mmCIF file with all atom_site columns, C-alpha atoms in Angstrom:
data_model
loop_
_atom_site.group_PDB
_atom_site.id
_atom_site.type_symbol
_atom_site.label_atom_id
_atom_site.label_alt_id
_atom_site.label_comp_id
_atom_site.label_asym_id
_atom_site.label_entity_id
_atom_site.label_seq_id
_atom_site.pdbx_PDB_ins_code
_atom_site.Cartn_x
_atom_site.Cartn_y
_atom_site.Cartn_z
_atom_site.occupancy
_atom_site.B_iso_or_equiv
_atom_site.pdbx_formal_charge
_atom_site.auth_seq_id
_atom_site.auth_comp_id
_atom_site.auth_asym_id
_atom_site.auth_atom_id
_atom_site.pdbx_PDB_model_num
ATOM 1   C CA . MET S 1 1   ? -10.504 -30.434 -13.669 1.00 0.00 ? 24  MET S CA 1
ATOM 2   C CA . LYS S 1 2   ? -7.684  -31.125 -11.508 1.00 0.00 ? 25  LYS S CA 1
ATOM 3   C CA . PHE S 1 3   ? -5.907  -28.503 -9.517  1.00 0.00 ? 26  PHE S CA 1
ATOM 4   C CA . ASP S 1 4   ? -2.325  -28.845 -7.571  1.00 0.00 ? 27  ASP S CA 1
ATOM 5   C CA . PHE S 1 5   ? -2.608  -26.963 -4.378  1.00 0.00 ? 28  PHE S CA 1
ATOM 6   C CA . SER S 1 6   ? 0.740   -28.553 -2.870  1.00 0.00 ? 29  SER S CA 1
ATOM 7   C CA . LYS S 1 7   ? 2.687   -25.475 -3.917  1.00 0.00 ? 30  LYS S CA 1
ATOM 8   C CA . THR S 1 8   ? 1.892   -22.194 -2.953  1.00 0.00 ? 31  THR S CA 1
ATOM 9   C CA . ASP S 1 9   ? 3.750   -18.916 -3.688  1.00 0.00 ? 32  ASP S CA 1
ATOM 10  C CA . ARG S 1 10  ? 3.248   -16.488 -0.901  1.00 0.00 ? 33  ARG S CA 1
ATOM 11  C CA . THR S 1 11  ? 6.263   -14.420 -1.647  1.00 0.00 ? 34  THR S CA 1
ATOM 12  C CA . PRO S 1 12  ? 5.537   -10.770 -1.119  1.00 0.00 ? 35  PRO S CA 1
ATOM 13  C CA . ILE S 1 13  ? 5.928   -8.044  -3.672  1.00 0.00 ? 36  ILE S CA 1
ATOM 14  C CA . ASN S 1 14  ? 8.473   -5.216  -2.954  1.00 0.00 ? 37  ASN S CA 1
ATOM 15  C CA . VAL S 1 15  ? 7.988   -2.404  -0.819  1.00 0.00 ? 38  VAL S CA 1
ATOM 16  C CA . GLY S 1 16  ? 6.622   0.557   -2.734  1.00 0.00 ? 39  GLY S CA 1
ATOM 17  C CA . MET S 1 17  ? 3.778   2.518   -4.283  1.00 0.00 ? 40  MET S CA 1
ATOM 18  C CA . TYR S 1 18  ? 1.671   0.936   -6.902  1.00 0.00 ? 41  TYR S CA 1
ATOM 19  C CA . ARG S 1 19  ? -1.003  2.172   -9.016  1.00 0.00 ? 42  ARG S CA 1
ATOM 20  C CA . SER S 1 20  ? -4.257  0.152   -8.423  1.00 0.00 ? 43  SER S CA 1
ATOM 21  C CA . GLU S 1 21  ? -7.578  -0.347  -9.276  1.00 0.00 ? 44  GLU S CA 1
ATOM 22  C CA . ILE S 1 22  ? -10.294 -0.793  -6.374  1.00 0.00 ? 45  ILE S CA 1
ATOM 23  C CA . GLU S 1 23  ? -12.217 -3.944  -7.752  1.00 0.00 ? 46  GLU S CA 1
ATOM 24  C CA . GLU S 1 24  ? -14.162 -4.383  -4.524  1.00 0.00 ? 47  GLU S CA 1
ATOM 25  C CA . ASN S 1 25  ? -15.223 -2.304  -1.613  1.00 0.00 ? 48  ASN S CA 1
ATOM 26  C CA . ILE S 1 26  ? -17.900 -4.198  0.525   1.00 0.00 ? 49  ILE S CA 1
ATOM 27  C CA . GLY S 1 27  ? -19.306 -3.202  3.763   1.00 0.00 ? 50  GLY S CA 1
ATOM 28  C CA . LYS S 1 28  ? -20.321 -6.248  6.038   1.00 0.00 ? 51  LYS S CA 1
ATOM 29  C CA . GLU S 1 29  ? -20.636 -7.331  9.454   1.00 0.00 ? 52  GLU S CA 1
ATOM 30  C CA . THR S 1 30  ? -17.625 -8.574  11.608  1.00 0.00 ? 53  THR S CA 1
ATOM 31  C CA . LYS S 1 31  ? -17.561 -12.495 12.156  1.00 0.00 ? 54  LYS S CA 1
ATOM 32  C CA . ALA S 1 32  ? -18.244 -11.833 15.911  1.00 0.00 ? 55  ALA S CA 1
ATOM 33  C CA . LYS S 1 33  ? -21.182 -9.927  14.831  1.00 0.00 ? 56  LYS S CA 1
ATOM 34  C CA . ASP S 1 34  ? -19.979 -6.729  16.963  1.00 0.00 ? 57  ASP S CA 1
ATOM 35  C CA . GLY S 1 35  ? -19.239 -4.246  14.464  1.00 0.00 ? 58  GLY S CA 1
ATOM 36  C CA . THR S 1 36  ? -18.829 -3.410  10.905  1.00 0.00 ? 59  THR S CA 1
ATOM 37  C CA . LEU S 1 37  ? -16.080 -3.371  8.327   1.00 0.00 ? 60  LEU S CA 1
ATOM 38  C CA . ILE S 1 38  ? -15.354 -2.566  4.934   1.00 0.00 ? 61  ILE S CA 1
ATOM 39  C CA . ALA S 1 39  ? -13.415 -5.023  2.636   1.00 0.00 ? 62  ALA S CA 1
ATOM 40  C CA . GLY S 1 40  ? -11.601 -3.622  -0.167  1.00 0.00 ? 63  GLY S CA 1
ATOM 41  C CA . ARG S 1 41  ? -9.768  -5.428  -2.927  1.00 0.00 ? 64  ARG S CA 1
ATOM 42  C CA . PHE S 1 42  ? -7.008  -3.738  -4.680  1.00 0.00 ? 65  PHE S CA 1
ATOM 43  C CA . ARG S 1 43  ? -5.766  -5.009  -8.151  1.00 0.00 ? 66  ARG S CA 1
ATOM 44  C CA . ILE S 1 44  ? -1.990  -3.592  -9.168  1.00 0.00 ? 67  ILE S CA 1
ATOM 45  C CA . GLU S 1 45  ? -2.064  -2.107  -12.756 1.00 0.00 ? 68  GLU S CA 1
ATOM 46  C CA . GLY S 1 46  ? 1.514   -2.187  -13.148 1.00 0.00 ? 69  GLY S CA 1
ATOM 47  C CA . PRO S 1 47  ? 3.933   -2.226  -14.762 1.00 0.00 ? 70  PRO S CA 1
ATOM 48  C CA . SER S 1 48  ? 5.606   -3.917  -11.904 1.00 0.00 ? 71  SER S CA 1
ATOM 49  C CA . TYR S 1 49  ? 3.370   -6.947  -10.542 1.00 0.00 ? 72  TYR S CA 1
ATOM 50  C CA . ALA S 1 50  ? 0.355   -6.238  -12.794 1.00 0.00 ? 73  ALA S CA 1
ATOM 51  C CA . GLY S 1 51  ? -2.501  -8.264  -11.929 1.00 0.00 ? 74  GLY S CA 1
ATOM 52  C CA . TYR S 1 52  ? -1.507  -8.898  -8.107  1.00 0.00 ? 75  TYR S CA 1
ATOM 53  C CA . VAL S 1 53  ? -4.483  -8.331  -5.903  1.00 0.00 ? 76  VAL S CA 1
ATOM 54  C CA . LEU S 1 54  ? -3.911  -6.984  -2.148  1.00 0.00 ? 77  LEU S CA 1
ATOM 55  C CA . TYR S 1 55  ? -6.782  -6.772  0.275   1.00 0.00 ? 78  TYR S CA 1
ATOM 56  C CA . LYS S 1 56  ? -7.474  -4.565  3.107   1.00 0.00 ? 79  LYS S CA 1
ATOM 57  C CA . ASN S 1 57  ? -10.113 -4.743  5.788   1.00 0.00 ? 80  ASN S CA 1
ATOM 58  C CA . PHE S 1 58  ? -11.178 -1.364  7.483   1.00 0.00 ? 81  PHE S CA 1
ATOM 59  C CA . LEU S 1 59  ? -12.881 -2.011  11.045  1.00 0.00 ? 82  LEU S CA 1
ATOM 60  C CA . VAL S 1 60  ? -15.165 1.203   11.034  1.00 0.00 ? 83  VAL S CA 1
ATOM 61  C CA . GLU S 1 61  ? -17.519 0.296   13.953  1.00 0.00 ? 84  GLU S CA 1
ATOM 62  C CA . SER S 1 62  ? -16.875 -2.196  16.815  1.00 0.00 ? 85  SER S CA 1
ATOM 63  C CA . LYS S 1 63  ? -18.646 -2.533  20.076  1.00 0.00 ? 86  LYS S CA 1
ATOM 64  C CA . THR S 1 64  ? -15.725 -4.463  21.743  1.00 0.00 ? 87  THR S CA 1
ATOM 65  C CA . HIS S 1 65  ? -12.836 -2.908  20.058  1.00 0.00 ? 88  HIS S CA 1
ATOM 66  C CA . PRO S 1 66  ? -13.445 0.664   19.735  1.00 0.00 ? 89  PRO S CA 1
ATOM 67  C CA . GLY S 1 67  ? -9.702  1.412   19.698  1.00 0.00 ? 90  GLY S CA 1
ATOM 68  C CA . ALA S 1 68  ? -9.124  -0.822  16.316  1.00 0.00 ? 91  ALA S CA 1
ATOM 69  C CA . ALA S 1 69  ? -12.258 0.952   14.900  1.00 0.00 ? 92  ALA S CA 1
ATOM 70  C CA . TYR S 1 70  ? -10.461 4.412   15.326  1.00 0.00 ? 93  TYR S CA 1
ATOM 71  C CA . TYR S 1 71  ? -7.713  3.253   13.050  1.00 0.00 ? 94  TYR S CA 1
ATOM 72  C CA . GLY S 1 72  ? -9.914  1.329   10.634  1.00 0.00 ? 95  GLY S CA 1
ATOM 73  C CA . ARG S 1 73  ? -12.050 4.566   10.215  1.00 0.00 ? 96  ARG S CA 1
ATOM 74  C CA . ARG S 1 74  ? -8.864  6.822   10.062  1.00 0.00 ? 97  ARG S CA 1
ATOM 75  C CA . ASP S 1 75  ? -7.328  4.466   7.242   1.00 0.00 ? 98  ASP S CA 1
ATOM 76  C CA . TYR S 1 76  ? -10.690 4.716   5.348   1.00 0.00 ? 99  TYR S CA 1
ATOM 77  C CA . LEU S 1 77  ? -10.801 8.283   5.488   1.00 0.00 ? 100 LEU S CA 1
ATOM 78  C CA . ALA S 1 78  ? -7.328  8.590   4.094   1.00 0.00 ? 101 ALA S CA 1
ATOM 79  C CA . LEU S 1 79  ? -8.522  6.346   1.140   1.00 0.00 ? 102 LEU S CA 1
ATOM 80  C CA . LEU S 1 80  ? -11.254 8.501   0.522   1.00 0.00 ? 103 LEU S CA 1
ATOM 81  C CA . GLU S 1 81  ? -9.049  11.699  0.769   1.00 0.00 ? 104 GLU S CA 1
ATOM 82  C CA . ALA S 1 82  ? -6.770  10.100  -1.827  1.00 0.00 ? 105 ALA S CA 1
ATOM 83  C CA . LEU S 1 83  ? -9.645  9.691   -4.110  1.00 0.00 ? 106 LEU S CA 1
ATOM 84  C CA . GLY S 1 84  ? -11.015 13.114  -3.493  1.00 0.00 ? 107 GLY S CA 1
ATOM 85  C CA . LEU S 1 85  ? -14.550 11.648  -2.306  1.00 0.00 ? 108 LEU S CA 1
ATOM 86  C CA . PRO S 1 86  ? -16.559 13.190  0.743   1.00 0.00 ? 109 PRO S CA 1
ATOM 87  C CA . SER S 1 87  ? -16.654 11.262  4.030   1.00 0.00 ? 110 SER S CA 1
ATOM 88  C CA . ASP S 1 88  ? -20.319 10.377  3.379   1.00 0.00 ? 111 ASP S CA 1
ATOM 89  C CA . CYS S 1 89  ? -20.112 8.646   0.137   1.00 0.00 ? 112 CYS S CA 1
ATOM 90  C CA . ASP S 1 90  ? -21.418 5.006   -0.615  1.00 0.00 ? 113 ASP S CA 1
ATOM 91  C CA . THR S 1 91  ? -18.838 2.380   -0.684  1.00 0.00 ? 114 THR S CA 1
ATOM 92  C CA . ASP S 1 92  ? -19.761 1.366   -4.085  1.00 0.00 ? 115 ASP S CA 1
ATOM 93  C CA . ASP S 1 93  ? -18.679 4.736   -5.342  1.00 0.00 ? 116 ASP S CA 1
ATOM 94  C CA . LEU S 1 94  ? -15.113 3.552   -4.723  1.00 0.00 ? 117 LEU S CA 1
ATOM 95  C CA . VAL S 1 95  ? -15.319 0.436   -7.155  1.00 0.00 ? 118 VAL S CA 1
ATOM 96  C CA . GLY S 1 96  ? -13.356 1.067   -10.305 1.00 0.00 ? 119 GLY S CA 1
ATOM 97  C CA . ARG S 1 97  ? -11.516 4.212   -9.222  1.00 0.00 ? 120 ARG S CA 1
ATOM 98  C CA . HIS S 1 98  ? -7.527  4.322   -9.120  1.00 0.00 ? 121 HIS S CA 1
ATOM 99  C CA . VAL S 1 99  ? -5.436  5.180   -6.327  1.00 0.00 ? 122 VAL S CA 1
ATOM 100 C CA . TYR S 1 100 ? -1.567  4.494   -5.350  1.00 0.00 ? 123 TYR S CA 1
ATOM 101 C CA . ILE S 1 101 ? -1.334  2.045   -2.589  1.00 0.00 ? 124 ILE S CA 1
ATOM 102 C CA . ASP S 1 102 ? 1.620   1.941   -0.356  1.00 0.00 ? 125 ASP S CA 1
ATOM 103 C CA . VAL S 1 103 ? 2.566   -1.651  0.241   1.00 0.00 ? 126 VAL S CA 1
ATOM 104 C CA . ASP S 1 104 ? 4.665   -2.851  2.968   1.00 0.00 ? 127 ASP S CA 1
ATOM 105 C CA . ILE S 1 105 ? 5.630   -6.198  4.559   1.00 0.00 ? 128 ILE S CA 1
ATOM 106 C CA . ASP S 1 106 ? 4.604   -6.783  8.171   1.00 0.00 ? 129 ASP S CA 1
ATOM 107 C CA . ALA S 1 107 ? 6.150   -8.981  10.789  1.00 0.00 ? 130 ALA S CA 1
ATOM 108 C CA . SER S 1 108 ? 4.728   -12.275 9.476   1.00 0.00 ? 131 SER S CA 1
ATOM 109 C CA . GLY S 1 109 ? 6.177   -11.626 6.156   1.00 0.00 ? 132 GLY S CA 1
ATOM 110 C CA . GLN S 1 110 ? 3.125   -10.896 4.364   1.00 0.00 ? 133 GLN S CA 1
ATOM 111 C CA . ASN S 1 111 ? 2.365   -7.540  2.401   1.00 0.00 ? 134 ASN S CA 1
ATOM 112 C CA . ILE S 1 112 ? -0.052  -5.074  3.866   1.00 0.00 ? 135 ILE S CA 1
ATOM 113 C CA . ILE S 1 113 ? -1.298  -1.884  2.673   1.00 0.00 ? 136 ILE S CA 1
ATOM 114 C CA . LYS S 1 114 ? -0.204  1.017   4.862   1.00 0.00 ? 137 LYS S CA 1
ATOM 115 C CA . GLY S 1 115 ? -1.406  4.131   3.052   1.00 0.00 ? 138 GLY S CA 1
ATOM 116 C CA . PHE S 1 116 ? -2.801  5.662   -0.339  1.00 0.00 ? 139 PHE S CA 1
ATOM 117 C CA . ALA S 1 117 ? -2.002  8.576   -2.584  1.00 0.00 ? 140 ALA S CA 1
ATOM 118 C CA . LYS S 1 118 ? -3.742  10.155  -5.439  1.00 0.00 ? 141 LYS S CA 1
ATOM 119 C CA . ALA S 1 119 ? -3.269  8.237   -8.527  1.00 0.00 ? 142 ALA S CA 1
ATOM 120 C CA . GLU S 1 120 ? -2.311  11.482  -10.619 1.00 0.00 ? 143 GLU S CA 1
ATOM 121 C CA . GLU S 1 121 ? 0.284   12.582  -8.249  1.00 0.00 ? 144 GLU S CA 1
ATOM 122 C CA . ALA S 1 122 ? 2.371   9.678   -7.141  1.00 0.00 ? 145 ALA S CA 1
ATOM 123 C CA . GLU S 1 123 ? 4.734   7.217   -9.205  1.00 0.00 ? 146 GLU S CA 1
ATOM 124 C CA . GLU S 1 124 ? 5.403   3.886   -8.990  1.00 0.00 ? 147 GLU S CA 1
ATOM 125 C CA . THR S 1 125 ? 8.447   2.952   -6.761  1.00 0.00 ? 148 THR S CA 1
ATOM 126 C CA . THR S 1 126 ? 9.822   -0.056  -5.389  1.00 0.00 ? 149 THR S CA 1
ATOM 127 C CA . LYS S 1 127 ? 12.545  -0.714  -2.942  1.00 0.00 ? 150 LYS S CA 1
ATOM 128 C CA . ASP S 1 128 ? 14.729  -3.621  -3.629  1.00 0.00 ? 151 ASP S CA 1
ATOM 129 C CA . ASP S 1 129 ? 17.114  -4.183  -0.535  1.00 0.00 ? 152 ASP S CA 1
ATOM 130 C CA . SER S 1 130 ? 18.986  -7.310  -2.292  1.00 0.00 ? 153 SER S CA 1
ATOM 131 C CA . ASP S 1 131 ? 21.948  -5.166  -3.048  1.00 0.00 ? 154 ASP S CA 1
ATOM 132 C CA . ASP S 1 132 ? 22.280  -2.823  -0.108  1.00 0.00 ? 155 ASP S CA 1
ATOM 133 C CA . VAL S 1 133 ? 25.355  -4.553  1.087   1.00 0.00 ? 156 VAL S CA 1
ATOM 134 C CA . ASN S 1 134 ? 27.468  -3.128  -1.450  1.00 0.00 ? 157 ASN S CA 1
ATOM 135 C CA . ASP S 1 135 ? 26.337  0.303   -1.215  1.00 0.00 ? 158 ASP S CA 1
ATOM 136 C CA . ILE S 1 136 ? 29.033  2.871   -0.065  1.00 0.00 ? 159 ILE S CA 1
ATOM 137 C CA . PRO S 1 137 ? 27.503  5.060   2.548   1.00 0.00 ? 160 PRO S CA 1
ATOM 138 C CA . PHE S 1 138 ? 29.350  8.154   1.521   1.00 0.00 ? 161 PHE S CA 1
#
């Protein structure tokens, strides 16, 4: 089988809230072997961008970067709260669950997951800035 890797579409999706399913949630050692992270994979259910996959790593322990681990733990606890799960649940308990992900675009132009909301509370929203120049501010 032949594949053409000369063209890759790295166009980010629109900023917004998207209902997603957690497909993977794996705890593993960091590459530097100085901490632990949880690697999450979220598949957007749609209707917009159905099937699109976003990843988020949560650094939960680090000997060399305790400040970064603070933020990773905070973000992971926010995910657990959105799912209504206790802080001591197993990482496997998240797989197959549904949550809204708050998607943004970072300084490098890539999508990032910046927050979570309960799947039954939020609604999918997107922000398209393409026609803002024609908006009248009053």
